[in-house]
Tab-separated table of C-alpha atoms in Angstrom:
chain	number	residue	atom	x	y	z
A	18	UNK	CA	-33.035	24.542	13.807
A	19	UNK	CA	-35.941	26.536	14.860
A	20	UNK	CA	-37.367	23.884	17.176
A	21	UNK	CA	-33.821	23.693	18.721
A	22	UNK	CA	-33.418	27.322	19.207
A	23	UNK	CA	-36.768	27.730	20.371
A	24	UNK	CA	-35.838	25.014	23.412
A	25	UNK	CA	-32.685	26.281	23.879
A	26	UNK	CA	-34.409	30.139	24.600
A	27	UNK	CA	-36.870	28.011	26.994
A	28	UNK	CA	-34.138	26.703	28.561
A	29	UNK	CA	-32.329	29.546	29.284
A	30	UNK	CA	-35.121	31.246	31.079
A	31	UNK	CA	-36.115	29.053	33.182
A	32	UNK	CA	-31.946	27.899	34.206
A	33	UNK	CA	-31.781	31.753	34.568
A	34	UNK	CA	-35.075	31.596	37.507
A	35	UNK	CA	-33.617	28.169	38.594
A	36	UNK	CA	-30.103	29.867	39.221
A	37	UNK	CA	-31.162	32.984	40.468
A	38	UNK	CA	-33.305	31.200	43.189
A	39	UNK	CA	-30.409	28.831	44.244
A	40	UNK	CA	-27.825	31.371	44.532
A	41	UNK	CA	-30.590	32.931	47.343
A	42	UNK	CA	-30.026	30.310	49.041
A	43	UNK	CA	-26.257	29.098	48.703
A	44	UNK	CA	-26.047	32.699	49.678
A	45	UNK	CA	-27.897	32.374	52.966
A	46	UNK	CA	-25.962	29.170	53.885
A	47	UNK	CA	-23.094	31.066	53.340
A	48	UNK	CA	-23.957	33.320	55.702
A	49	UNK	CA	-26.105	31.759	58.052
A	50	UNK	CA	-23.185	28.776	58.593
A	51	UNK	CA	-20.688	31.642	60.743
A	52	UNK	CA	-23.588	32.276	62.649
A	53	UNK	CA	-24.831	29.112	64.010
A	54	UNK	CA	-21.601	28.977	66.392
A	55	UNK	CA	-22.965	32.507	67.349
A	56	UNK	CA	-26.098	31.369	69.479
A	57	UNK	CA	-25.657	33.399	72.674
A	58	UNK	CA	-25.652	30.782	76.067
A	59	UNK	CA	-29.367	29.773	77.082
A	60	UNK	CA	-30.641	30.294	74.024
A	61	UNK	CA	-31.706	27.557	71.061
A	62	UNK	CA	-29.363	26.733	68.941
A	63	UNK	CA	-29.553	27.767	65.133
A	64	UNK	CA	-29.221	24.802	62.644
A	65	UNK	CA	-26.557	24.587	60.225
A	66	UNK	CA	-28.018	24.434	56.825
A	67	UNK	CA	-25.590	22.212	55.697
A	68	UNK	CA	-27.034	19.715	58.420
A	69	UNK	CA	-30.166	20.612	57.060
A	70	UNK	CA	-30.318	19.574	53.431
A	71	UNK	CA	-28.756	16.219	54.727
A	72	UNK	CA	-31.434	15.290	57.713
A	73	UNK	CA	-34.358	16.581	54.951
A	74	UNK	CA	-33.652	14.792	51.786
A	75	UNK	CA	-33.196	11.649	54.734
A	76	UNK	CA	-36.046	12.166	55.195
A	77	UNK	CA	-37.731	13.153	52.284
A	78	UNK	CA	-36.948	9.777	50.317
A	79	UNK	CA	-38.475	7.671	53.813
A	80	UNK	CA	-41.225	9.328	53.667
A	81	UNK	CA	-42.329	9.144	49.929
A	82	UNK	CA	-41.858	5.159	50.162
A	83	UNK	CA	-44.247	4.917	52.741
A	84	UNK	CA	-47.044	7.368	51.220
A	85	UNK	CA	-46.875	7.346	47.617
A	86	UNK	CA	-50.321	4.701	47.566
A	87	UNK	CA	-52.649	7.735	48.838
A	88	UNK	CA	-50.878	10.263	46.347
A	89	UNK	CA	-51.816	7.997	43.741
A	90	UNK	CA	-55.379	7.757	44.166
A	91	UNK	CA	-55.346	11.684	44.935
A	92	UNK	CA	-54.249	12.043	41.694
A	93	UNK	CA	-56.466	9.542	40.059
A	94	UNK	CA	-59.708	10.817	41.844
A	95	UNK	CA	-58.843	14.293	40.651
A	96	UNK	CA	-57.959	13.419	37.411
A	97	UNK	CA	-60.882	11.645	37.013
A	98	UNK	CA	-62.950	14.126	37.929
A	99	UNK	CA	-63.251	16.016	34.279
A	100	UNK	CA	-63.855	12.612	32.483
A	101	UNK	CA	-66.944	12.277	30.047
A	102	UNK	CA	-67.375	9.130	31.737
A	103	UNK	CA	-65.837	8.791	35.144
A	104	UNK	CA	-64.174	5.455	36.111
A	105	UNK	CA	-64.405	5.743	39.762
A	106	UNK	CA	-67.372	5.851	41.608
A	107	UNK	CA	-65.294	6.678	44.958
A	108	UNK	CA	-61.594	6.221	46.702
A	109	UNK	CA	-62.695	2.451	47.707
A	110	UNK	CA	-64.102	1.242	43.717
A	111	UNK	CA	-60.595	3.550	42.965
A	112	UNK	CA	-58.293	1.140	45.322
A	113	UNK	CA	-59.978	-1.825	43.930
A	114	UNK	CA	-59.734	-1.371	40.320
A	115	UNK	CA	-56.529	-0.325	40.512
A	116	UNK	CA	-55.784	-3.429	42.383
A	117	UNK	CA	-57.614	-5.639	40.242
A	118	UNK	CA	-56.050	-4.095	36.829
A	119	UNK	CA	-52.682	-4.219	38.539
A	120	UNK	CA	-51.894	-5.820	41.512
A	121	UNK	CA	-50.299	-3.990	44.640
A	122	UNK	CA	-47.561	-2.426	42.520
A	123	UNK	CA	-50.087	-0.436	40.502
A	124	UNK	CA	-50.073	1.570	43.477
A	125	UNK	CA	-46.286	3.053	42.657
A	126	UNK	CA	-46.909	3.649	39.330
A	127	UNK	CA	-45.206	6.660	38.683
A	128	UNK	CA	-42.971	6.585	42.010
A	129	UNK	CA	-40.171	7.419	39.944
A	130	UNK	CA	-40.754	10.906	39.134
A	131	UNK	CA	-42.218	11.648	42.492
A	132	UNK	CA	-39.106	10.244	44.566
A	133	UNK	CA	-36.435	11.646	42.132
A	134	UNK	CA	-37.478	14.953	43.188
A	135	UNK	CA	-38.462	14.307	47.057
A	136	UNK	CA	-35.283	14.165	48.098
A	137	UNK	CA	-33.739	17.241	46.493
A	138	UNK	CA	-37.568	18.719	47.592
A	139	UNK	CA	-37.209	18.013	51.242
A	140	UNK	CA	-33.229	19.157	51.108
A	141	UNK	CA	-34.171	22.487	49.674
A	142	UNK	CA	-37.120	23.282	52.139
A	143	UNK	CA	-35.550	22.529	54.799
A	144	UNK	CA	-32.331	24.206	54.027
A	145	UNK	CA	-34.156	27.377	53.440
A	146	UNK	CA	-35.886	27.230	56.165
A	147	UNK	CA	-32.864	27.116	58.816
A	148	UNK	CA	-31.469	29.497	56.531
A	149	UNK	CA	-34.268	32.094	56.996
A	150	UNK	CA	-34.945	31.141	60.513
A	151	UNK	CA	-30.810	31.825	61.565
A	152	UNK	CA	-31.251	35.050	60.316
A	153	UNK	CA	-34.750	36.233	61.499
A	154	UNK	CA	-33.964	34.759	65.357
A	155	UNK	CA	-34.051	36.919	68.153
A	156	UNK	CA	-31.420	37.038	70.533
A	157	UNK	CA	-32.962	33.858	72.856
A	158	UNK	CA	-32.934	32.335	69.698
A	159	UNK	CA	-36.986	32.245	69.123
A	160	UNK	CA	-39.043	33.487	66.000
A	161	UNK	CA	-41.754	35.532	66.206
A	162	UNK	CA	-45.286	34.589	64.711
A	163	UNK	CA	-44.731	36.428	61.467
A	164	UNK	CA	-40.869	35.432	61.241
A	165	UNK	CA	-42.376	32.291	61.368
A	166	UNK	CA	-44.803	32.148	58.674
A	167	UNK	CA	-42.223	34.427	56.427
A	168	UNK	CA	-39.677	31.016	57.204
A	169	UNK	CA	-42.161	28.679	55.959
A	170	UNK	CA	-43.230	31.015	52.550
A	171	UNK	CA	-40.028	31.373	51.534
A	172	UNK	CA	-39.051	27.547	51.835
A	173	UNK	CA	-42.135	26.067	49.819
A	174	UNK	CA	-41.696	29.052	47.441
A	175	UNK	CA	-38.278	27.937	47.105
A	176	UNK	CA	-38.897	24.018	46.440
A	177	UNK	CA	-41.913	24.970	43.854
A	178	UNK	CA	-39.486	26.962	42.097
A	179	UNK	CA	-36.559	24.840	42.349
A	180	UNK	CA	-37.822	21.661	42.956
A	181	UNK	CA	-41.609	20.906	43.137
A	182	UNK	CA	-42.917	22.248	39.544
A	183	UNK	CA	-40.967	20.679	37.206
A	184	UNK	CA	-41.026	17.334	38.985
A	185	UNK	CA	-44.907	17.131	40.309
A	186	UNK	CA	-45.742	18.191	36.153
A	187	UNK	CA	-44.209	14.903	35.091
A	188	UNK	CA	-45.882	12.598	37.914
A	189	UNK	CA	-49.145	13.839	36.963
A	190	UNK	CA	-48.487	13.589	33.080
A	191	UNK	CA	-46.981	9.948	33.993
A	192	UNK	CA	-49.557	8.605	36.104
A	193	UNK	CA	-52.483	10.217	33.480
A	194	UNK	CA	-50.477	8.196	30.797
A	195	UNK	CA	-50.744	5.203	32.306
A	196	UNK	CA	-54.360	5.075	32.381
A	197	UNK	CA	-54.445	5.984	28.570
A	198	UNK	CA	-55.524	2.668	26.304
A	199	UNK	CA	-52.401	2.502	24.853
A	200	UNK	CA	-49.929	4.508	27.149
A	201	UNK	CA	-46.911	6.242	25.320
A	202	UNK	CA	-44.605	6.883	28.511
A	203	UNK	CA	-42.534	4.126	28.563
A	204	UNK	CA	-40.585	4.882	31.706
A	205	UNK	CA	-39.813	8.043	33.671
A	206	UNK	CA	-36.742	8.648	31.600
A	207	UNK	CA	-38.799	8.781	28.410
A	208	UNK	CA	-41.335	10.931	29.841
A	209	UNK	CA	-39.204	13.499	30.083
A	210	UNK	CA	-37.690	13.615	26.861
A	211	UNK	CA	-40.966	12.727	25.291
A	212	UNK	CA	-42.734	16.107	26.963
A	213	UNK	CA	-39.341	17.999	26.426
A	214	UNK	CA	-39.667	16.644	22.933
A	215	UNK	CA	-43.179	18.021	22.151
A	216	UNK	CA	-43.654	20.996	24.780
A	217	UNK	CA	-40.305	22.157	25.341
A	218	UNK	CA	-38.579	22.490	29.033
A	219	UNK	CA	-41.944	25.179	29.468
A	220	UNK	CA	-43.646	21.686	29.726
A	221	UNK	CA	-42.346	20.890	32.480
A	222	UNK	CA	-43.610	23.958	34.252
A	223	UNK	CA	-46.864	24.149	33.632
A	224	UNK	CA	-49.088	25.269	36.545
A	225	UNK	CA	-46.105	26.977	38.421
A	226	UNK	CA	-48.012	29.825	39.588
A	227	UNK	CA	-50.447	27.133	41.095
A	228	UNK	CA	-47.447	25.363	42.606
A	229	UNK	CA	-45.768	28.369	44.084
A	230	UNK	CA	-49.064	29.620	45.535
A	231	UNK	CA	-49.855	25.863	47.109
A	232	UNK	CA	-46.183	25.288	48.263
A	233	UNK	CA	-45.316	28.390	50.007
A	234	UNK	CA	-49.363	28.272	51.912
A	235	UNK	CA	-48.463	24.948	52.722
A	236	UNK	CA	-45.184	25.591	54.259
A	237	UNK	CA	-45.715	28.971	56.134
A	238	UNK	CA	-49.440	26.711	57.510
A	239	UNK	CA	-47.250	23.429	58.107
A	240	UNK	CA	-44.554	25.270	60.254
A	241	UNK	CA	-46.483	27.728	62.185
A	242	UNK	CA	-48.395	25.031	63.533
A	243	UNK	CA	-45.461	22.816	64.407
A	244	UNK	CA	-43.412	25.647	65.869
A	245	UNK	CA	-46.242	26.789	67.705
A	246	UNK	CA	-47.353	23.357	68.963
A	247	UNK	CA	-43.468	22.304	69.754
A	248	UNK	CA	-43.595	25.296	72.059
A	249	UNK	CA	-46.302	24.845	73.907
A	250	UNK	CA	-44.772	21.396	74.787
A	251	UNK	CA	-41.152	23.222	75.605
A	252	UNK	CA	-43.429	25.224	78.389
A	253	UNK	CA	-40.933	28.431	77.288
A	254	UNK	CA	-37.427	26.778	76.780
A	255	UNK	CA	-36.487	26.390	73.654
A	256	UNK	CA	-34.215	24.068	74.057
A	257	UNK	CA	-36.035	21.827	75.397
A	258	UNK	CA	-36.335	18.303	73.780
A	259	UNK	CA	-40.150	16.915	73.219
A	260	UNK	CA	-39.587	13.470	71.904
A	261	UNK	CA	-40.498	11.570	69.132
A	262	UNK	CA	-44.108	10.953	70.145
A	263	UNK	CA	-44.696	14.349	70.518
A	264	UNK	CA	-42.822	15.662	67.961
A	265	UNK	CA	-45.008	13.080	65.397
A	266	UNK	CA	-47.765	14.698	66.738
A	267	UNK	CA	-46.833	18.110	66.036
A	268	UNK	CA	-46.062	17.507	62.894
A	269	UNK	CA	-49.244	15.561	62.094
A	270	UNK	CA	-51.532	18.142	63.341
A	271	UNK	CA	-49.237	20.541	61.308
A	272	UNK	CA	-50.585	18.522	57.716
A	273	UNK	CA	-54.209	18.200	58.763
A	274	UNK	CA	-54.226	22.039	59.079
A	275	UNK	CA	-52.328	22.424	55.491
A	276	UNK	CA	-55.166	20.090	53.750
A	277	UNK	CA	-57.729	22.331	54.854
A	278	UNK	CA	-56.125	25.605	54.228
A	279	UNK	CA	-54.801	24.584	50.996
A	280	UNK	CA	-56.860	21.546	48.686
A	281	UNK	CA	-58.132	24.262	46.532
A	282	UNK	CA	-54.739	25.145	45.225
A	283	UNK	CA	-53.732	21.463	45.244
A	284	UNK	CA	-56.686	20.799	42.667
A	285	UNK	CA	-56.310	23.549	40.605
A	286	UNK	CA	-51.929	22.299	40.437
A	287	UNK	CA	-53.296	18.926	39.746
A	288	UNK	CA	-55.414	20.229	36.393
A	289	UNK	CA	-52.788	22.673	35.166
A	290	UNK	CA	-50.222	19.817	34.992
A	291	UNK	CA	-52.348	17.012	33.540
A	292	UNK	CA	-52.798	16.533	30.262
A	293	UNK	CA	-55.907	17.905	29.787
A	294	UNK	CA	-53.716	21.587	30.334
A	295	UNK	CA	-54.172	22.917	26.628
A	296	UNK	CA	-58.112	23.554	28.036
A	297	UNK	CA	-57.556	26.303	30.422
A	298	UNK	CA	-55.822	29.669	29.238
A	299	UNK	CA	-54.160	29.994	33.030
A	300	UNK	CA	-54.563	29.386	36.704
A	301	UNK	CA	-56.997	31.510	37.113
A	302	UNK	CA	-59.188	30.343	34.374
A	303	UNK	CA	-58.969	26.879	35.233
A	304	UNK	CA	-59.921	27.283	39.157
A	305	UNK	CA	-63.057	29.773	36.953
A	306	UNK	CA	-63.628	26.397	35.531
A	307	UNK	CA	-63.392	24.225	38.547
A	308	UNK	CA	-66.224	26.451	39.937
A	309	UNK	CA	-68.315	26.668	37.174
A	310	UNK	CA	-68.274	23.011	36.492
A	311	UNK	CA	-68.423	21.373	39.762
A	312	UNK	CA	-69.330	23.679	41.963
A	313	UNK	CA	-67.141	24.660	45.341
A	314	UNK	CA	-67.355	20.846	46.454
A	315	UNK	CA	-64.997	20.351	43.323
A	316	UNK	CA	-62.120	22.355	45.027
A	317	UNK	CA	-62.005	19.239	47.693
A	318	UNK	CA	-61.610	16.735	45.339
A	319	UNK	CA	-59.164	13.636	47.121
A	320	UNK	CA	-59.115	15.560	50.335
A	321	UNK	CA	-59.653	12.806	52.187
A	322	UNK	CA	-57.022	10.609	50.516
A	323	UNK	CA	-55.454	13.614	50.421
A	324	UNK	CA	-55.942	13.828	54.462
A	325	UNK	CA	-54.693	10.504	55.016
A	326	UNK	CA	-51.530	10.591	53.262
A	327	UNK	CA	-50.458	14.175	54.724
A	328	UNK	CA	-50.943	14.184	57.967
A	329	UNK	CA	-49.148	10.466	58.656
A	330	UNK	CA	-46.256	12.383	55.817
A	331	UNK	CA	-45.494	15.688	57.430
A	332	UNK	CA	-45.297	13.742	60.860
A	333	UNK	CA	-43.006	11.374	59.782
A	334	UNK	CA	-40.902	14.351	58.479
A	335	UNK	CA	-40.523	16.776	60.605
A	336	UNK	CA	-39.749	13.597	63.243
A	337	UNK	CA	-37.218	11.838	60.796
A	338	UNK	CA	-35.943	14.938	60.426
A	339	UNK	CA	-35.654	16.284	63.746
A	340	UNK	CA	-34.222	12.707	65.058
A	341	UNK	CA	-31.624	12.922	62.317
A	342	UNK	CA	-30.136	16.331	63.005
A	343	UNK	CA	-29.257	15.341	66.771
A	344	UNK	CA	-27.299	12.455	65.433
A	345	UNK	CA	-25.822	15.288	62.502
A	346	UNK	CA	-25.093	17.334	65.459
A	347	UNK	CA	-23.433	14.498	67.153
A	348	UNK	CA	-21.138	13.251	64.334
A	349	UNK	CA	-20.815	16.555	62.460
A	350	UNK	CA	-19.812	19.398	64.822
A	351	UNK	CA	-20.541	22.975	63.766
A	352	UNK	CA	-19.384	25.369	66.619
């Protein structure tokens, strides 16, 4: 009975930070959805959030069936990294071994848990962002530079919260699992209730300060560099459409930028939801012990998987997602 009040407490905390964070931003939908029929003549026309969580988790759940190979070995490398004896010399003796021990599907080990939350992920950022954004426009229906990276904060702060945490904590438990001698995860499913089980729901949000501080850098980088690059291709009109080609480069540019602004906080995430978490007190002492062990070098750990698996991701993205909310705005009218 003690055990069972003790995770019912848990529960009720975090379902209380869960709510409170989702009735933000049914709120702002709310709101924002009158407005979007509001865009004065000339000007860019807001995005109805509604459209929004639609044309994201679209393509949220493309885009994780494409890239989940690279976040794999990521997550090995890093994993790896604090091992008495390393198994991996590098990303290639990584791919191979995991091939050999495997085949090709021991590259989507762990999908599960990874693509039951990218679709809710990608619906919630993106839905906060056109929420934000409708309400921060000016009157020509542009963003300034700080509007802008306030937009992008307060989506990825939004999925870590809602989304991200709770969901990245199991893939990395999962896939670390999996390379155990004698795994005990026999599924997703009985993942969860297995770290539930023995942690409590607190288990599954381990390394949330990490996550929040990764996921709203990476947003507010990721769409101040596509906004910015989008229009300088618009030459000043707004409403102006760029293309897919374009628009894939945007958007690829806009990852390469997050990777380098924000690995460090990606490997620290990584470590705080493994696990090997019982060894650091908090985030801060575990990126104390990142440096102390390994040196700076060992705040780039996978970048370069890391690299290769963003930038081709947040392209694909922000141009699934673009492409989809013309045909949304074609089928589903707003105004």
């Amino acid at each position: 009975s003690v055990l069972s009040s003790g995770i019912n407490a848990e529960y009720g905390e975090i379902q209380t930070y869960q709510h409170y964070f989702i009735q933000i931003n049914l709120s702002m939908v709310l709101s924002t959805s009158n407005l979007v029929a509001a865009a004065p003549s000339g000007a860019a026309r807001k995005k109805h959030p509604g459209k929004a969580v639609l044309a994201g988790g679209f393509a949220g759940g493309l885009e994780i069936l494409c890239t989940f190979p690279t976040e794999y070995v990521k997550t090995q490398l890093q994993l790896d990294s604090r091992a008495v004896t390393p198994r991996y010399t590098g990303i290639g003796d990584c791919i191979q071994k995991t091939f050999r021990s495997h085949g090709f599907f021991g590259f989507y080990r762990g999908l599960s848990s990874l693509l039951y939350g990218s679709i809710p992920k990608a619906s919630v950022r993106f839905m906060s962002y056109e929420a934000l954004r409708n309400r921060m426009v000016d009157k020509d229906g542009k963003l300034s530079q700080a509007s802008t990276i306030l937009c992008g904060l307060g989506a990825g702060v939004s999925e870590a919260i809602v989304i991200v945490c709770p969901m990245e904590t199991v893939k990395v438990k999962f896939i670390h699992d999996q390379n155990q001698p004698n795994p005990k995860y026999r599924g997703f499913a009985h993942g969860v209730k297995e770290i539930v089980k023995q942690e409590g729901l607190r288990g599954t949000y381990q390394g949330l300060t990490a996550t929040v501080l990764k996921q709203g850098s990476n947003q507010a980088i990721r769409f101040f560099t596509f906004n910015n690059l989008k229009g300088y291709f618009q030459d000043g009109d707004n409403t102006r459409d760029i293309g897919m080609l374009r628009t894939f480069f945007c958007g690829g540019v806009a990852g390469a930028a997050s990777v380098f602004g924000n690995t460090p906080l990606d490997v620290v995430k990584t470590r705080m939801q493994g696990l090997d978490r019982h060894l650091y007190k908090n985030t801060f002492h575990c990126a104390q012990m990142v440096l102390k062990h390994d040196g700076l070098k060992g705040f780039y750990k996978g970048t370069v998987p890391r690299l290769g698996r963003v930038v081709f991701d947040v392209a694909f993205v922000f141009t699934i997602y673009e492409q989809t909310m013309k045909v949304l705005d074609y089928v589903w009218k707003t105004d």
